[in-house]
mmCIF file of C-alpha atoms in Angstrom:
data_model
loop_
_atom_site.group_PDB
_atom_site.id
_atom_site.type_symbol
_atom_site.label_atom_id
_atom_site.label_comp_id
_atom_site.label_asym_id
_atom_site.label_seq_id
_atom_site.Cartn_x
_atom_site.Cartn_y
_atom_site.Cartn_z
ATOM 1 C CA UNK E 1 23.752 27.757 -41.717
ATOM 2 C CA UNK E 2 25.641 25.633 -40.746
ATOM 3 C CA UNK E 3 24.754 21.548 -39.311
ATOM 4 C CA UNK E 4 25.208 20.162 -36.053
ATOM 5 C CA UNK E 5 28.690 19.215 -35.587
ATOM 6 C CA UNK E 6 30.562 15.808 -33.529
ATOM 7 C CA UNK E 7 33.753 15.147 -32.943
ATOM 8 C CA UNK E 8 35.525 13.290 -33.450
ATOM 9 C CA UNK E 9 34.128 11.243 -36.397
ATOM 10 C CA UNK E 10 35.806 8.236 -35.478
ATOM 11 C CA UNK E 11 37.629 6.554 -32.083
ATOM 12 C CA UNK E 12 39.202 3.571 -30.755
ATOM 13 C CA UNK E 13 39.552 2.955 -27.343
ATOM 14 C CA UNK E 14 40.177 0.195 -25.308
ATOM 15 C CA UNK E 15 38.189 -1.639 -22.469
ATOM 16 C CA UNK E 16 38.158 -0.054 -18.948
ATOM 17 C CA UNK E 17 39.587 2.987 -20.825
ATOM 18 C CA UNK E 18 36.991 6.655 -20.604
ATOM 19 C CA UNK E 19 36.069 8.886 -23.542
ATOM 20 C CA UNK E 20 34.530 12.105 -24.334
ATOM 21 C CA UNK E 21 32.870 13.189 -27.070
ATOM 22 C CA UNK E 22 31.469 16.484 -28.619
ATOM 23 C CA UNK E 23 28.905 17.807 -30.085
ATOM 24 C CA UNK E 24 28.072 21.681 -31.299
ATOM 25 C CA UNK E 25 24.503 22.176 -32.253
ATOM 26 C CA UNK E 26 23.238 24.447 -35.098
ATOM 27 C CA UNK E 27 23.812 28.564 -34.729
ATOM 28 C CA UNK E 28 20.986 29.413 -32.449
ATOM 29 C CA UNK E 29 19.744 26.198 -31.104
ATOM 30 C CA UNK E 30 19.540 25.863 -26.990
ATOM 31 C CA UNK E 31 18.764 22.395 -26.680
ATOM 32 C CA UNK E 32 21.019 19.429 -27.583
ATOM 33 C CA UNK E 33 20.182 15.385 -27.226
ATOM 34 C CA UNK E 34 22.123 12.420 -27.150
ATOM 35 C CA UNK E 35 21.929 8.808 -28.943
ATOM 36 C CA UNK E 36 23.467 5.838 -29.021
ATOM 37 C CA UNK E 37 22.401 3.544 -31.898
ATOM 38 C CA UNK E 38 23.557 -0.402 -32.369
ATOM 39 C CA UNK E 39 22.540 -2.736 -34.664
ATOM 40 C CA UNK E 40 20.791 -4.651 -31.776
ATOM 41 C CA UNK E 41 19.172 -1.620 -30.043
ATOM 42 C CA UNK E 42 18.551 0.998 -32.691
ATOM 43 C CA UNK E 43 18.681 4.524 -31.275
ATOM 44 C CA UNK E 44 18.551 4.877 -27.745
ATOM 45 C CA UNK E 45 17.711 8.590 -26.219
ATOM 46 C CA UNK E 46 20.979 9.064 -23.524
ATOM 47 C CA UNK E 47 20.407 12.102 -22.581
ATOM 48 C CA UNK E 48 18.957 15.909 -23.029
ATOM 49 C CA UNK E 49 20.334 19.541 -22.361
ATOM 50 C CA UNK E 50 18.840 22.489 -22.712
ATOM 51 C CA UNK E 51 20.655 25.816 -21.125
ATOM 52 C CA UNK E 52 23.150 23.489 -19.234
ATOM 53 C CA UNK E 53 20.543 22.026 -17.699
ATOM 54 C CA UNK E 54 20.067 18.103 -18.293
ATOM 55 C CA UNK E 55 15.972 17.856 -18.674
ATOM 56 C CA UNK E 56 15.732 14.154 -19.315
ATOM 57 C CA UNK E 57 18.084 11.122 -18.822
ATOM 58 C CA UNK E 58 17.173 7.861 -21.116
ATOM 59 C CA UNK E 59 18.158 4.384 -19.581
ATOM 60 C CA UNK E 60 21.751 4.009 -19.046
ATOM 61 C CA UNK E 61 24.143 3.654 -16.634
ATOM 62 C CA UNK E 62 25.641 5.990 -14.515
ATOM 63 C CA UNK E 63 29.205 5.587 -16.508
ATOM 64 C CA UNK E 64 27.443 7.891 -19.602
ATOM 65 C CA UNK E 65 27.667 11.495 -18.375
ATOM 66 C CA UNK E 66 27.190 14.712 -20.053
ATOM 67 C CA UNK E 67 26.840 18.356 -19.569
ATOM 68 C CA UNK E 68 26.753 21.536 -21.988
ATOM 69 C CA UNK E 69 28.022 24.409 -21.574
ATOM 70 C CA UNK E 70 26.860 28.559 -22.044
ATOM 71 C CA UNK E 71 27.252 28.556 -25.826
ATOM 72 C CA UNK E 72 25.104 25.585 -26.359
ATOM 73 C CA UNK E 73 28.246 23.009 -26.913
ATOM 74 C CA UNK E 74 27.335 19.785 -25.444
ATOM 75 C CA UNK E 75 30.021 16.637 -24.295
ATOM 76 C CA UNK E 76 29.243 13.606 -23.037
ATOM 77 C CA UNK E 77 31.743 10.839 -21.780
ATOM 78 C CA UNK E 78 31.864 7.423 -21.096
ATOM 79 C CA UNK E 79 33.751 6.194 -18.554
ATOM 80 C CA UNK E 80 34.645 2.348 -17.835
ATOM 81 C CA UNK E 81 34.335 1.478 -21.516
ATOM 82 C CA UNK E 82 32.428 -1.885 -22.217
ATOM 83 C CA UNK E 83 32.789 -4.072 -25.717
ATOM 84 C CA UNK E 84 29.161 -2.800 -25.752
ATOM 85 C CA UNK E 85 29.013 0.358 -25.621
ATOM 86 C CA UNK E 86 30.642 0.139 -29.500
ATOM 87 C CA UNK E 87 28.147 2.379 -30.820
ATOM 88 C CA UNK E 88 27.464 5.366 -33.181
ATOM 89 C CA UNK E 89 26.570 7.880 -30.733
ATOM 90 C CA UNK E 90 24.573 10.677 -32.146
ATOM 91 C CA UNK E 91 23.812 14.608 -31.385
ATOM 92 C CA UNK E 92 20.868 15.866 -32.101
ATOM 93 C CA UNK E 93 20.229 19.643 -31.578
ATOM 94 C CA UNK E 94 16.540 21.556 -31.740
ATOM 95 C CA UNK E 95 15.607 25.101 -30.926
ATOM 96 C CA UNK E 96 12.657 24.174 -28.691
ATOM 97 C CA UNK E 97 10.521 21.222 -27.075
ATOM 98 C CA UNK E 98 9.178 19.159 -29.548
ATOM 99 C CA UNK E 99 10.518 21.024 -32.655
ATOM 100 C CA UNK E 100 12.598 20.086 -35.437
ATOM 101 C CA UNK E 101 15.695 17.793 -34.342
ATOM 102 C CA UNK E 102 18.607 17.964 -36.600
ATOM 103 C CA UNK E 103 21.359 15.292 -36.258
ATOM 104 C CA UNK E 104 24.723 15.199 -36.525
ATOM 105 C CA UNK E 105 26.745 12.488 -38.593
ATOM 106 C CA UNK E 106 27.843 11.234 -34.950
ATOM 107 C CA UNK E 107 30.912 9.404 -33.360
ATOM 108 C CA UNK E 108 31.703 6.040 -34.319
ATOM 109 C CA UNK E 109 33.394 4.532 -31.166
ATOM 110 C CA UNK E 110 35.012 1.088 -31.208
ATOM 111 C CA UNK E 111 35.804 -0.351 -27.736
ATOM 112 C CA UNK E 112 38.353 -3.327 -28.255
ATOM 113 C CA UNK K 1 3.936 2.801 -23.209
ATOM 114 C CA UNK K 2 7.147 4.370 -24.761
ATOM 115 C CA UNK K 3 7.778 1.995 -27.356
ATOM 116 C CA UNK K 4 6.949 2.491 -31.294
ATOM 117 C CA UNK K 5 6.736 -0.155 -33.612
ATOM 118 C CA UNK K 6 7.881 -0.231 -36.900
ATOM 119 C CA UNK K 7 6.796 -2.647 -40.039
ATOM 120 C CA UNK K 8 8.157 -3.880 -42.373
ATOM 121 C CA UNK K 9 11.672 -4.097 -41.263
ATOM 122 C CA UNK K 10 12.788 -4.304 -44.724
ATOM 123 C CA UNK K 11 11.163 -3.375 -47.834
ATOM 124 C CA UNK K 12 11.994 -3.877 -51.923
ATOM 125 C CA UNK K 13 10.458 -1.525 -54.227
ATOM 126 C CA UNK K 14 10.497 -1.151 -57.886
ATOM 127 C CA UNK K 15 11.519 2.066 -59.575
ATOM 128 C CA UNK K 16 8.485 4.488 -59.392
ATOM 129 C CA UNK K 17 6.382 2.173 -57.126
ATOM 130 C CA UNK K 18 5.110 3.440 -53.474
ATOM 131 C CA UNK K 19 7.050 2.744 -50.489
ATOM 132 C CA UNK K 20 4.604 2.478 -47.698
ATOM 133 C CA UNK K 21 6.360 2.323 -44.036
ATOM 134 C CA UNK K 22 3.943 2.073 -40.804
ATOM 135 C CA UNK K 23 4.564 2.982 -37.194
ATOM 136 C CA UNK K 24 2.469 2.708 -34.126
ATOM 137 C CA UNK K 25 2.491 4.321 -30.586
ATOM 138 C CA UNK K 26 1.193 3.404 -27.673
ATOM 139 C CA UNK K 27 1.627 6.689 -25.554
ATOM 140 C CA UNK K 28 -1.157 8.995 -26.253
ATOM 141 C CA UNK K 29 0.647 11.942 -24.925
ATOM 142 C CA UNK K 30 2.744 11.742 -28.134
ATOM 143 C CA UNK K 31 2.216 14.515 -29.942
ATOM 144 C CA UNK K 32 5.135 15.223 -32.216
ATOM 145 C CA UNK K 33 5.756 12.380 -35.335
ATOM 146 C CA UNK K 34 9.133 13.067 -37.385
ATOM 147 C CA UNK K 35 10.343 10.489 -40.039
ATOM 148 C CA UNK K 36 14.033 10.253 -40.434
ATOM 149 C CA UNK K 37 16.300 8.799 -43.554
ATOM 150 C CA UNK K 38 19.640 7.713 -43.153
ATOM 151 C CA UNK K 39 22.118 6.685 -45.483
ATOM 152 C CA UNK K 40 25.194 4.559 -44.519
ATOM 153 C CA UNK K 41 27.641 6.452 -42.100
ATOM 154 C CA UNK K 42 25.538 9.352 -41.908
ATOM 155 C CA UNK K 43 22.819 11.080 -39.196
ATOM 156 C CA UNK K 44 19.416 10.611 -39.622
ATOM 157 C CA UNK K 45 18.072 13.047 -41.544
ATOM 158 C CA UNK K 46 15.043 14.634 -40.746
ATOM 159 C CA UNK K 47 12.174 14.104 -44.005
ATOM 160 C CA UNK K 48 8.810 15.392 -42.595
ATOM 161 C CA UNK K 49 6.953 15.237 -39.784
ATOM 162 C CA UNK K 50 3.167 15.361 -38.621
ATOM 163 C CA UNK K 51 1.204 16.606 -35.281
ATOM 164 C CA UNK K 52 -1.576 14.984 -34.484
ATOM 165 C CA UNK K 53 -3.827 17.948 -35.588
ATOM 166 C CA UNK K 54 -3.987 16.851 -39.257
ATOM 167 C CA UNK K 55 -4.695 13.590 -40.914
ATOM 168 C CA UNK K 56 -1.997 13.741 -43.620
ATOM 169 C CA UNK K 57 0.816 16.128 -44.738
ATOM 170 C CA UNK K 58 2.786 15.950 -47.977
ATOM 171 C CA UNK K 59 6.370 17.712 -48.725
ATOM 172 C CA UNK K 60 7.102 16.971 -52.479
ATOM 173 C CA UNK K 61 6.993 13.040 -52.705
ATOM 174 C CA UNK K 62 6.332 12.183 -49.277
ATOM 175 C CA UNK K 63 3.321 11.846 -47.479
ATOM 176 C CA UNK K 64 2.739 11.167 -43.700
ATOM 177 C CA UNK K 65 -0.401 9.691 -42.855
ATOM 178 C CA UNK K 66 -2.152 9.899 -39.271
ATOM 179 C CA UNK K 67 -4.547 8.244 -37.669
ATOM 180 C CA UNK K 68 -4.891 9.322 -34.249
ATOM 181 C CA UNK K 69 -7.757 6.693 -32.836
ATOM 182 C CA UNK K 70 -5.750 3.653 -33.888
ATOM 183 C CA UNK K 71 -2.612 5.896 -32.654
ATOM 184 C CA UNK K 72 -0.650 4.876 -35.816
ATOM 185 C CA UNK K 73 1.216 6.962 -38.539
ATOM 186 C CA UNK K 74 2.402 5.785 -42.183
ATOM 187 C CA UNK K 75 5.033 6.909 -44.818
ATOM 188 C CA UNK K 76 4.288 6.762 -48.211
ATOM 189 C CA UNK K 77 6.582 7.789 -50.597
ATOM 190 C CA UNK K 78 5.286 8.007 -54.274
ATOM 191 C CA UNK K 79 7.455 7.962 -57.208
ATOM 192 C CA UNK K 80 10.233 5.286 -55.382
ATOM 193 C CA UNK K 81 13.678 6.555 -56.947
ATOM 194 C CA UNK K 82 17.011 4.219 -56.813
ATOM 195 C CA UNK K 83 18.471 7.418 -54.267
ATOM 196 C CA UNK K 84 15.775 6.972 -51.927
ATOM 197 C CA UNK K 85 17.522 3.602 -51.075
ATOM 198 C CA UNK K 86 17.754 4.353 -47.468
ATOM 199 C CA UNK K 87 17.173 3.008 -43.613
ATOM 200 C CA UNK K 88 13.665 5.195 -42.937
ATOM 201 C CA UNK K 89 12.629 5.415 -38.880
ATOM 202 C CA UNK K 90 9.621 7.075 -37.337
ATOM 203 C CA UNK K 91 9.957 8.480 -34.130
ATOM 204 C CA UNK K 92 7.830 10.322 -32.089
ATOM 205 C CA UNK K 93 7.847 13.052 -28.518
ATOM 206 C CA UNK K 94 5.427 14.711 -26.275
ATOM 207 C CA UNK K 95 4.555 15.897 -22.583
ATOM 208 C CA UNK K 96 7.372 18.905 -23.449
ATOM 209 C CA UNK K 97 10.517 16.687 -24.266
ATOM 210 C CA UNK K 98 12.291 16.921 -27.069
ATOM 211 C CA UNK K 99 13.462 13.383 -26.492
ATOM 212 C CA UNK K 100 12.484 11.057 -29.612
ATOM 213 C CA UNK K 101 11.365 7.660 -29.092
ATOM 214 C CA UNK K 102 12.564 5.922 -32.137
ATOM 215 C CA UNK K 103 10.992 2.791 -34.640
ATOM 216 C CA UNK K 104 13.251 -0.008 -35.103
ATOM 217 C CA UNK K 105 13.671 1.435 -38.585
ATOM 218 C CA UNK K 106 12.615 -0.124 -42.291
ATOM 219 C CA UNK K 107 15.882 -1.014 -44.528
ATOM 220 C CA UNK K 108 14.386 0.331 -48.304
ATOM 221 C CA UNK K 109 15.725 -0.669 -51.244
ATOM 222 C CA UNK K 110 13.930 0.647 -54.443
ATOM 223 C CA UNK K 111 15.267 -1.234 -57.901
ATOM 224 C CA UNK K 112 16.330 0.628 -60.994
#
């Protein structure tokens, strides 16, 4: 079976500048969740879908966005870039509440 | 009353020693306890992970420990091997989200 895959593995963008990333969960899964981790902050929960529904936002600003779509494929973009939001941002994908999460090897985004 | 808190945030280990990692919770309507390992430029990686129905649960060398009155949870893992050199974070989920609330993780380095 195969993992949860992001793309793309690696990005460069510059301030001001917006960016979209993806993310397709593991044959089967409905539900797919969104992190950012730092150094500073560890991982942060952005955001959760589950039938292209988002069920629960973390604590971010209105510039990180997402949606999914009918065959479970999740994106989520970040508009404005900041020099912080240089981040590996993270997909996580789980067949149910409070089940098995399964991460992806995420997005490394540089914002120079 | 979402935060988890990890100790120690790095730990040295000989080869064949026990790693022992602690987390504790402050929400009570937790009720979902993975532990994730991650290696450098990977995803977490899900290990094992405990509800709050059972006092310990073991998967080959690892062992998660709960103790739901003092609303803390503990990682051992027996048998410390060099490849087990890893960043470890508990996390934890309840009232029907999947969305994890993460440790600040434990950097562990076991010597050959």
């Amino acid at each position: 079976k195969a993992g949860v895959t992001q793309t793309p593995r690696y990005l460069i963008k510059t301030r001001g500048q917006q960016v979209t990333l993806s993310c397709s969960p593991i044959s089967g899964h409905r539900s797919v969740s969104w992190y950012q981790q730092t150094p500073g902050q560890g991982l942060q929960f952005l955001f959760e879908y589950f039938s292209e529904t988002q069920r629960n936002k973390g604590n971010f600003p209105g510039r990180f966005s997402g949606r999914q779509f009918s065959n479970s494929r999740s994106e989520m973009n970040v508009s404005t870039l900041e020099l912080g939001d240089s981040a590996l941002y993270l997909c996580a994908s789980s067949w149910r509440e409070n089940t098995e999460a399964f991460f992806g090897q995420g997005t490394r985004l540089t914002v120079v | 009353q979402q935060q988890v808190k990890q100790s120690p945030q790095s730990l040295i280990v000989q080869k064949g020693g026990i790693s022992i990692i602690n987390c504790a919770y402050e929400n009570t309507a937790f009720d979902y306890f993975p532990w994730y390992q991650q290696f450098p430029g990977k995803g977490p990686a899900l290990l094992i992970a405990i509800r709050p129905d059972v006092s310990e649960k073991k998967e080959g060398r690892f062992t998660i420990s709960f103790n739901k009155s003092a609303k803390q949870f503990s990682l051992h893992i027996m048998d410390s091997q060099p490849g087990d050199s890893a960043t470890y974070f508990c996390a934890a989920s309840g009232m029907g989200r999947r969305a994890l609330t993460f440790g600040s993780g434990t950097r562990l380095q076991v010597q050959p």
